[in-house]
Amino acid sequence: MSNFRKSQNEAHPNKTNTIMTGIIILQILFVSIQIWFLFGALNNALEGNFYFALTTFVGSALMAVASIWVLRYLPEPLRKKPARKEKPKVSPSRNP
């Protein structure tokens, strides 16, 4: 069974950029809807529609949870792999 994070780290940079772009678009969408919900909740709370205000507040809270949940799919920063240094080959000596 494969590990998502390991596969994501080994993916081609173009695929990583596509994932990053998709996550950014989702975050913008989620935050926009969340602001719209909060605005609706505030207006309805001031007008006395408590039930609708509570419903939009719960919707806004769910959008916040969804935004935080999507963040776990962000790829790790690309890093150059350190060059491996060859260990010196030591032959066993019989004379101490």
mmCIF file of N, CA and C in Angstrom:
data_model
loop_
_atom_site.group_PDB
_atom_site.id
_atom_site.type_symbol
_atom_site.label_atom_id
_atom_site.label_comp_id
_atom_site.label_asym_id
_atom_site.label_seq_id
_atom_site.Cartn_x
_atom_site.Cartn_y
_atom_site.Cartn_z
ATOM 1 N N MET A 1 0.843 -1.165 0.000
ATOM 2 C CA MET A 1 0.000 0.000 0.000
ATOM 3 C C MET A 1 0.896 1.238 0.000
ATOM 4 N N SER A 2 0.586 2.200 -0.874
ATOM 5 C CA SER A 2 1.449 3.365 -0.998
ATOM 6 C C SER A 2 1.059 4.450 0.001
ATOM 7 N N ASN A 3 2.021 5.266 0.307
ATOM 8 C CA ASN A 3 1.832 6.386 1.212
ATOM 9 C C ASN A 3 1.637 7.641 0.358
ATOM 10 N N PHE A 4 0.574 8.415 0.627
ATOM 11 C CA PHE A 4 0.279 9.591 -0.186
ATOM 12 C C PHE A 4 1.415 10.601 -0.140
ATOM 13 N N ARG A 5 1.938 10.877 1.039
ATOM 14 C CA ARG A 5 2.981 11.893 1.178
ATOM 15 C C ARG A 5 4.250 11.484 0.440
ATOM 16 N N LYS A 6 4.616 10.196 0.511
ATOM 17 C CA LYS A 6 5.814 9.716 -0.181
ATOM 18 C C LYS A 6 5.634 9.842 -1.689
ATOM 19 N N SER A 7 4.468 9.460 -2.189
ATOM 20 C CA SER A 7 4.200 9.554 -3.622
ATOM 21 C C SER A 7 4.192 11.006 -4.075
ATOM 22 N N GLN A 8 3.644 11.874 -3.248
ATOM 23 C CA GLN A 8 3.590 13.283 -3.599
ATOM 24 C C GLN A 8 4.994 13.886 -3.649
ATOM 25 N N ASN A 9 5.856 13.491 -2.743
ATOM 26 C CA ASN A 9 7.219 14.019 -2.730
ATOM 27 C C ASN A 9 8.029 13.530 -3.918
ATOM 28 N N GLU A 10 7.687 12.352 -4.439
ATOM 29 C CA GLU A 10 8.422 11.802 -5.571
ATOM 30 C C GLU A 10 7.830 12.229 -6.911
ATOM 31 N N ALA A 11 6.732 12.971 -6.894
ATOM 32 C CA ALA A 11 6.057 13.372 -8.126
ATOM 33 C C ALA A 11 6.882 14.411 -8.879
ATOM 34 N N HIS A 12 6.609 14.498 -10.171
ATOM 35 C CA HIS A 12 7.272 15.483 -11.020
ATOM 36 C C HIS A 12 6.872 16.893 -10.563
ATOM 37 N N PRO A 13 7.775 17.867 -10.645
ATOM 38 C CA PRO A 13 7.451 19.227 -10.183
ATOM 39 C C PRO A 13 6.217 19.831 -10.864
ATOM 40 N N ASN A 14 5.958 19.466 -12.139
ATOM 41 C CA ASN A 14 4.757 19.997 -12.795
ATOM 42 C C ASN A 14 3.491 19.492 -12.116
ATOM 43 N N LYS A 15 3.502 18.238 -11.691
ATOM 44 C CA LYS A 15 2.340 17.697 -10.980
ATOM 45 C C LYS A 15 2.192 18.376 -9.623
ATOM 46 N N THR A 16 3.307 18.634 -8.975
ATOM 47 C CA THR A 16 3.274 19.320 -7.684
ATOM 48 C C THR A 16 2.712 20.729 -7.852
ATOM 49 N N ASN A 17 3.103 21.417 -8.925
ATOM 50 C CA ASN A 17 2.583 22.760 -9.179
ATOM 51 C C ASN A 17 1.088 22.728 -9.468
ATOM 52 N N THR A 18 0.623 21.693 -10.161
ATOM 53 C CA THR A 18 -0.804 21.563 -10.440
ATOM 54 C C THR A 18 -1.587 21.351 -9.151
ATOM 55 N N ILE A 19 -1.063 20.504 -8.268
ATOM 56 C CA ILE A 19 -1.720 20.280 -6.977
ATOM 57 C C ILE A 19 -1.766 21.581 -6.180
ATOM 58 N N MET A 20 -0.663 22.310 -6.174
ATOM 59 C CA MET A 20 -0.592 23.568 -5.430
ATOM 60 C C MET A 20 -1.595 24.584 -5.984
ATOM 61 N N THR A 21 -1.713 24.683 -7.305
ATOM 62 C CA THR A 21 -2.664 25.609 -7.919
ATOM 63 C C THR A 21 -4.098 25.240 -7.552
ATOM 64 N N GLY A 22 -4.408 23.952 -7.601
ATOM 65 C CA GLY A 22 -5.749 23.503 -7.232
ATOM 66 C C GLY A 22 -6.084 23.812 -5.788
ATOM 67 N N ILE A 23 -5.127 23.613 -4.898
ATOM 68 C CA ILE A 23 -5.358 23.889 -3.478
ATOM 69 C C ILE A 23 -5.558 25.385 -3.246
ATOM 70 N N ILE A 24 -4.790 26.217 -3.933
ATOM 71 C CA ILE A 24 -4.946 27.670 -3.784
ATOM 72 C C ILE A 24 -6.326 28.112 -4.265
ATOM 73 N N ILE A 25 -6.780 27.559 -5.398
ATOM 74 C CA ILE A 25 -8.110 27.911 -5.912
ATOM 75 C C ILE A 25 -9.197 27.457 -4.937
ATOM 76 N N LEU A 26 -9.058 26.246 -4.390
ATOM 77 C CA LEU A 26 -10.029 25.764 -3.401
ATOM 78 C C LEU A 26 -10.055 26.655 -2.161
ATOM 79 N N GLN A 27 -8.874 27.074 -1.704
ATOM 80 C CA GLN A 27 -8.813 27.928 -0.513
ATOM 81 C C GLN A 27 -9.489 29.277 -0.771
ATOM 82 N N ILE A 28 -9.259 29.849 -1.957
ATOM 83 C CA ILE A 28 -9.913 31.119 -2.297
ATOM 84 C C ILE A 28 -11.425 30.938 -2.338
ATOM 85 N N LEU A 29 -11.885 29.833 -2.927
ATOM 86 C CA LEU A 29 -13.317 29.550 -2.988
ATOM 87 C C LEU A 29 -13.909 29.364 -1.594
ATOM 88 N N PHE A 30 -13.247 28.574 -0.764
ATOM 89 C CA PHE A 30 -13.748 28.321 0.591
ATOM 90 C C PHE A 30 -13.810 29.601 1.418
ATOM 91 N N VAL A 31 -12.774 30.414 1.342
ATOM 92 C CA VAL A 31 -12.753 31.655 2.129
ATOM 93 C C VAL A 31 -13.821 32.624 1.623
ATOM 94 N N SER A 32 -14.021 32.680 0.302
ATOM 95 C CA SER A 32 -15.063 33.557 -0.249
ATOM 96 C C SER A 32 -16.448 33.133 0.224
ATOM 97 N N ILE A 33 -16.733 31.842 0.170
ATOM 98 C CA ILE A 33 -18.031 31.345 0.635
ATOM 99 C C ILE A 33 -18.180 31.573 2.139
ATOM 100 N N GLN A 34 -17.092 31.400 2.873
ATOM 101 C CA GLN A 34 -17.145 31.598 4.322
ATOM 102 C C GLN A 34 -17.451 33.061 4.662
ATOM 103 N N ILE A 35 -16.842 33.992 3.956
ATOM 104 C CA ILE A 35 -17.128 35.414 4.187
ATOM 105 C C ILE A 35 -18.579 35.722 3.834
ATOM 106 N N TRP A 36 -19.069 35.139 2.750
ATOM 107 C CA TRP A 36 -20.461 35.338 2.351
ATOM 108 C C TRP A 36 -21.411 34.802 3.430
ATOM 109 N N PHE A 37 -21.101 33.622 3.968
ATOM 110 C CA PHE A 37 -21.917 33.051 5.046
ATOM 111 C C PHE A 37 -21.895 33.939 6.290
ATOM 112 N N LEU A 38 -20.716 34.398 6.668
ATOM 113 C CA LEU A 38 -20.623 35.240 7.864
ATOM 114 C C LEU A 38 -21.369 36.561 7.683
ATOM 115 N N PHE A 39 -21.296 37.119 6.478
ATOM 116 C CA PHE A 39 -22.033 38.347 6.177
ATOM 117 C C PHE A 39 -23.538 38.098 6.284
ATOM 118 N N GLY A 40 -24.002 36.980 5.731
ATOM 119 C CA GLY A 40 -25.419 36.621 5.830
ATOM 120 C C GLY A 40 -25.840 36.365 7.263
ATOM 121 N N ALA A 41 -24.979 35.721 8.031
ATOM 122 C CA ALA A 41 -25.308 35.451 9.437
ATOM 123 C C ALA A 41 -25.432 36.753 10.216
ATOM 124 N N LEU A 42 -24.538 37.687 9.968
ATOM 125 C CA LEU A 42 -24.591 38.965 10.681
ATOM 126 C C LEU A 42 -25.846 39.749 10.311
ATOM 127 N N ASN A 43 -26.157 39.825 9.020
ATOM 128 C CA ASN A 43 -27.360 40.552 8.590
ATOM 129 C C ASN A 43 -28.626 39.936 9.172
ATOM 130 N N ASN A 44 -28.723 38.625 9.139
ATOM 131 C CA ASN A 44 -29.931 37.970 9.643
ATOM 132 C C ASN A 44 -30.016 38.028 11.162
ATOM 133 N N ALA A 45 -28.895 38.006 11.840
ATOM 134 C CA ALA A 45 -28.919 38.134 13.298
ATOM 135 C C ALA A 45 -29.402 39.524 13.697
ATOM 136 N N LEU A 46 -28.988 40.551 12.946
ATOM 137 C CA LEU A 46 -29.429 41.913 13.247
ATOM 138 C C LEU A 46 -30.905 42.123 12.918
ATOM 139 N N GLU A 47 -31.433 41.360 11.943
ATOM 140 C CA GLU A 47 -32.851 41.470 11.587
ATOM 141 C C GLU A 47 -33.730 40.609 12.485
ATOM 142 N N GLY A 48 -33.135 39.776 13.289
ATOM 143 C CA GLY A 48 -33.908 38.954 14.207
ATOM 144 C C GLY A 48 -34.195 37.546 13.707
ATOM 145 N N ASN A 49 -33.625 37.148 12.580
ATOM 146 C CA ASN A 49 -33.803 35.787 12.055
ATOM 147 C C ASN A 49 -32.725 34.891 12.666
ATOM 148 N N PHE A 50 -32.920 34.537 13.907
ATOM 149 C CA PHE A 50 -31.880 33.799 14.628
ATOM 150 C C PHE A 50 -31.619 32.426 14.017
ATOM 151 N N TYR A 51 -32.663 31.716 13.582
ATOM 152 C CA TYR A 51 -32.478 30.363 13.043
ATOM 153 C C TYR A 51 -31.605 30.395 11.788
ATOM 154 N N PHE A 52 -31.895 31.340 10.877
ATOM 155 C CA PHE A 52 -31.097 31.435 9.655
ATOM 156 C C PHE A 52 -29.672 31.880 9.976
ATOM 157 N N ALA A 53 -29.526 32.776 10.935
ATOM 158 C CA ALA A 53 -28.194 33.228 11.336
ATOM 159 C C ALA A 53 -27.385 32.074 11.911
ATOM 160 N N LEU A 54 -28.034 31.242 12.713
ATOM 161 C CA LEU A 54 -27.346 30.086 13.286
ATOM 162 C C LEU A 54 -26.947 29.090 12.195
ATOM 163 N N THR A 55 -27.828 28.886 11.225
ATOM 164 C CA THR A 55 -27.543 27.961 10.123
ATOM 165 C C THR A 55 -26.347 28.441 9.299
ATOM 166 N N THR A 56 -26.308 29.724 8.973
ATOM 167 C CA THR A 56 -25.176 30.231 8.195
ATOM 168 C C THR A 56 -23.889 30.240 9.019
ATOM 169 N N PHE A 57 -23.999 30.443 10.322
ATOM 170 C CA PHE A 57 -22.811 30.368 11.169
ATOM 171 C C PHE A 57 -22.242 28.951 11.168
ATOM 172 N N VAL A 58 -23.112 27.955 11.270
ATOM 173 C CA VAL A 58 -22.662 26.555 11.232
ATOM 174 C C VAL A 58 -22.039 26.247 9.870
ATOM 175 N N GLY A 59 -22.650 26.758 8.797
ATOM 176 C CA GLY A 59 -22.078 26.566 7.459
ATOM 177 C C GLY A 59 -20.702 27.194 7.341
ATOM 178 N N SER A 60 -20.538 28.367 7.914
ATOM 179 C CA SER A 60 -19.238 29.038 7.905
ATOM 180 C C SER A 60 -18.204 28.245 8.698
ATOM 181 N N ALA A 61 -18.623 27.688 9.818
ATOM 182 C CA ALA A 61 -17.698 26.870 10.617
ATOM 183 C C ALA A 61 -17.283 25.616 9.847
ATOM 184 N N LEU A 62 -18.220 25.007 9.127
ATOM 185 C CA LEU A 62 -17.878 23.833 8.309
ATOM 186 C C LEU A 62 -16.915 24.201 7.180
ATOM 187 N N MET A 63 -17.089 25.378 6.596
ATOM 188 C CA MET A 63 -16.164 25.823 5.548
ATOM 189 C C MET A 63 -14.766 26.056 6.128
ATOM 190 N N ALA A 64 -14.689 26.554 7.356
ATOM 191 C CA ALA A 64 -13.386 26.744 8.004
ATOM 192 C C ALA A 64 -12.710 25.398 8.231
ATOM 193 N N VAL A 65 -13.475 24.407 8.676
ATOM 194 C CA VAL A 65 -12.914 23.064 8.878
ATOM 195 C C VAL A 65 -12.443 22.485 7.549
ATOM 196 N N ALA A 66 -13.228 22.687 6.481
ATOM 197 C CA ALA A 66 -12.836 22.185 5.160
ATOM 198 C C ALA A 66 -11.555 22.867 4.682
ATOM 199 N N SER A 67 -11.423 24.161 4.928
ATOM 200 C CA SER A 67 -10.206 24.888 4.532
ATOM 201 C C SER A 67 -8.979 24.335 5.241
ATOM 202 N N ILE A 68 -9.120 24.079 6.524
ATOM 203 C CA ILE A 68 -7.988 23.543 7.290
ATOM 204 C C ILE A 68 -7.669 22.120 6.843
ATOM 205 N N TRP A 69 -8.701 21.338 6.536
ATOM 206 C CA TRP A 69 -8.492 19.953 6.103
ATOM 207 C C TRP A 69 -7.760 19.894 4.760
ATOM 208 N N VAL A 70 -8.066 20.826 3.847
ATOM 209 C CA VAL A 70 -7.421 20.839 2.531
ATOM 210 C C VAL A 70 -5.934 21.168 2.660
ATOM 211 N N LEU A 71 -5.554 21.900 3.697
ATOM 212 C CA LEU A 71 -4.149 22.280 3.869
ATOM 213 C C LEU A 71 -3.228 21.077 4.054
ATOM 214 N N ARG A 72 -3.756 19.947 4.488
ATOM 215 C CA ARG A 72 -2.896 18.775 4.695
ATOM 216 C C ARG A 72 -2.384 18.202 3.374
ATOM 217 N N TYR A 73 -3.014 18.585 2.262
ATOM 218 C CA TYR A 73 -2.587 18.096 0.957
ATOM 219 C C TYR A 73 -1.564 19.002 0.285
ATOM 220 N N LEU A 74 -1.147 20.055 0.972
ATOM 221 C CA LEU A 74 -0.096 20.903 0.406
ATOM 222 C C LEU A 74 1.190 20.099 0.275
ATOM 223 N N PRO A 75 1.857 20.204 -0.868
ATOM 224 C CA PRO A 75 3.122 19.478 -1.010
ATOM 225 C C PRO A 75 4.215 20.103 -0.157
ATOM 226 N N GLU A 76 5.169 19.273 0.231
ATOM 227 C CA GLU A 76 6.315 19.780 0.982
ATOM 228 C C GLU A 76 7.207 20.579 0.036
ATOM 229 N N PRO A 77 7.968 21.534 0.552
ATOM 230 C CA PRO A 77 8.850 22.324 -0.309
ATOM 231 C C PRO A 77 9.867 21.431 -1.013
ATOM 232 N N LEU A 78 10.170 21.790 -2.262
ATOM 233 C CA LEU A 78 11.170 21.029 -3.007
ATOM 234 C C LEU A 78 12.551 21.343 -2.449
ATOM 235 N N ARG A 79 13.311 20.320 -2.226
ATOM 236 C CA ARG A 79 14.675 20.474 -1.715
ATOM 237 C C ARG A 79 15.601 19.660 -2.587
ATOM 238 N N LYS A 80 16.786 20.184 -2.751
ATOM 239 C CA LYS A 80 17.789 19.413 -3.476
ATOM 240 C C LYS A 80 18.301 18.316 -2.566
ATOM 241 N N LYS A 81 18.427 17.142 -3.138
ATOM 242 C CA LYS A 81 18.934 16.027 -2.351
ATOM 243 C C LYS A 81 20.435 16.204 -2.160
ATOM 244 N N PRO A 82 20.928 16.020 -0.945
ATOM 245 C CA PRO A 82 22.368 16.177 -0.717
ATOM 246 C C PRO A 82 23.139 15.085 -1.454
ATOM 247 N N ALA A 83 24.282 15.483 -1.969
ATOM 248 C CA ALA A 83 25.124 14.515 -2.668
ATOM 249 C C ALA A 83 25.702 13.537 -1.653
ATOM 250 N N ARG A 84 25.650 12.291 -1.999
ATOM 251 C CA ARG A 84 26.183 11.269 -1.091
ATOM 252 C C ARG A 84 27.697 11.212 -1.222
ATOM 253 N N LYS A 85 28.335 11.218 -0.094
ATOM 254 C CA LYS A 85 29.788 11.093 -0.093
ATOM 255 C C LYS A 85 30.128 9.621 0.054
ATOM 256 N N GLU A 86 31.035 9.208 -0.779
ATOM 257 C CA GLU A 86 31.468 7.812 -0.711
ATOM 258 C C GLU A 86 32.348 7.622 0.513
ATOM 259 N N LYS A 87 32.089 6.568 1.224
ATOM 260 C CA LYS A 87 32.924 6.246 2.372
ATOM 261 C C LYS A 87 34.240 5.673 1.861
ATOM 262 N N PRO A 88 35.340 6.062 2.480
ATOM 263 C CA PRO A 88 36.626 5.508 2.029
ATOM 264 C C PRO A 88 36.662 4.004 2.279
ATOM 265 N N LYS A 89 37.160 3.319 1.285
ATOM 266 C CA LYS A 89 37.270 1.869 1.427
ATOM 267 C C LYS A 89 38.537 1.551 2.209
ATOM 268 N N VAL A 90 38.367 0.843 3.272
ATOM 269 C CA VAL A 90 39.486 0.486 4.138
ATOM 270 C C VAL A 90 39.669 -1.017 4.051
ATOM 271 N N SER A 91 40.884 -1.388 3.720
ATOM 272 C CA SER A 91 41.140 -2.831 3.669
ATOM 273 C C SER A 91 41.619 -3.289 5.044
ATOM 274 N N PRO A 92 41.217 -4.456 5.451
ATOM 275 C CA PRO A 92 41.647 -4.941 6.768
ATOM 276 C C PRO A 92 43.154 -5.184 6.786
ATOM 277 N N SER A 93 43.755 -4.783 7.858
ATOM 278 C CA SER A 93 45.193 -4.966 8.010
ATOM 279 C C SER A 93 45.446 -6.061 9.033
ATOM 280 N N ARG A 94 46.448 -6.889 8.759
ATOM 281 C CA ARG A 94 46.773 -7.955 9.707
ATOM 282 C C ARG A 94 47.784 -7.485 10.738
ATOM 283 N N ASN A 95 48.490 -6.425 10.428
ATOM 284 C CA ASN A 95 49.489 -5.899 11.371
ATOM 285 C C ASN A 95 48.898 -4.695 12.094
ATOM 286 N N PRO A 96 48.744 -4.793 13.413
ATOM 287 C CA PRO A 96 48.191 -3.653 14.155
ATOM 288 C C PRO A 96 49.143 -2.520 14.324
#
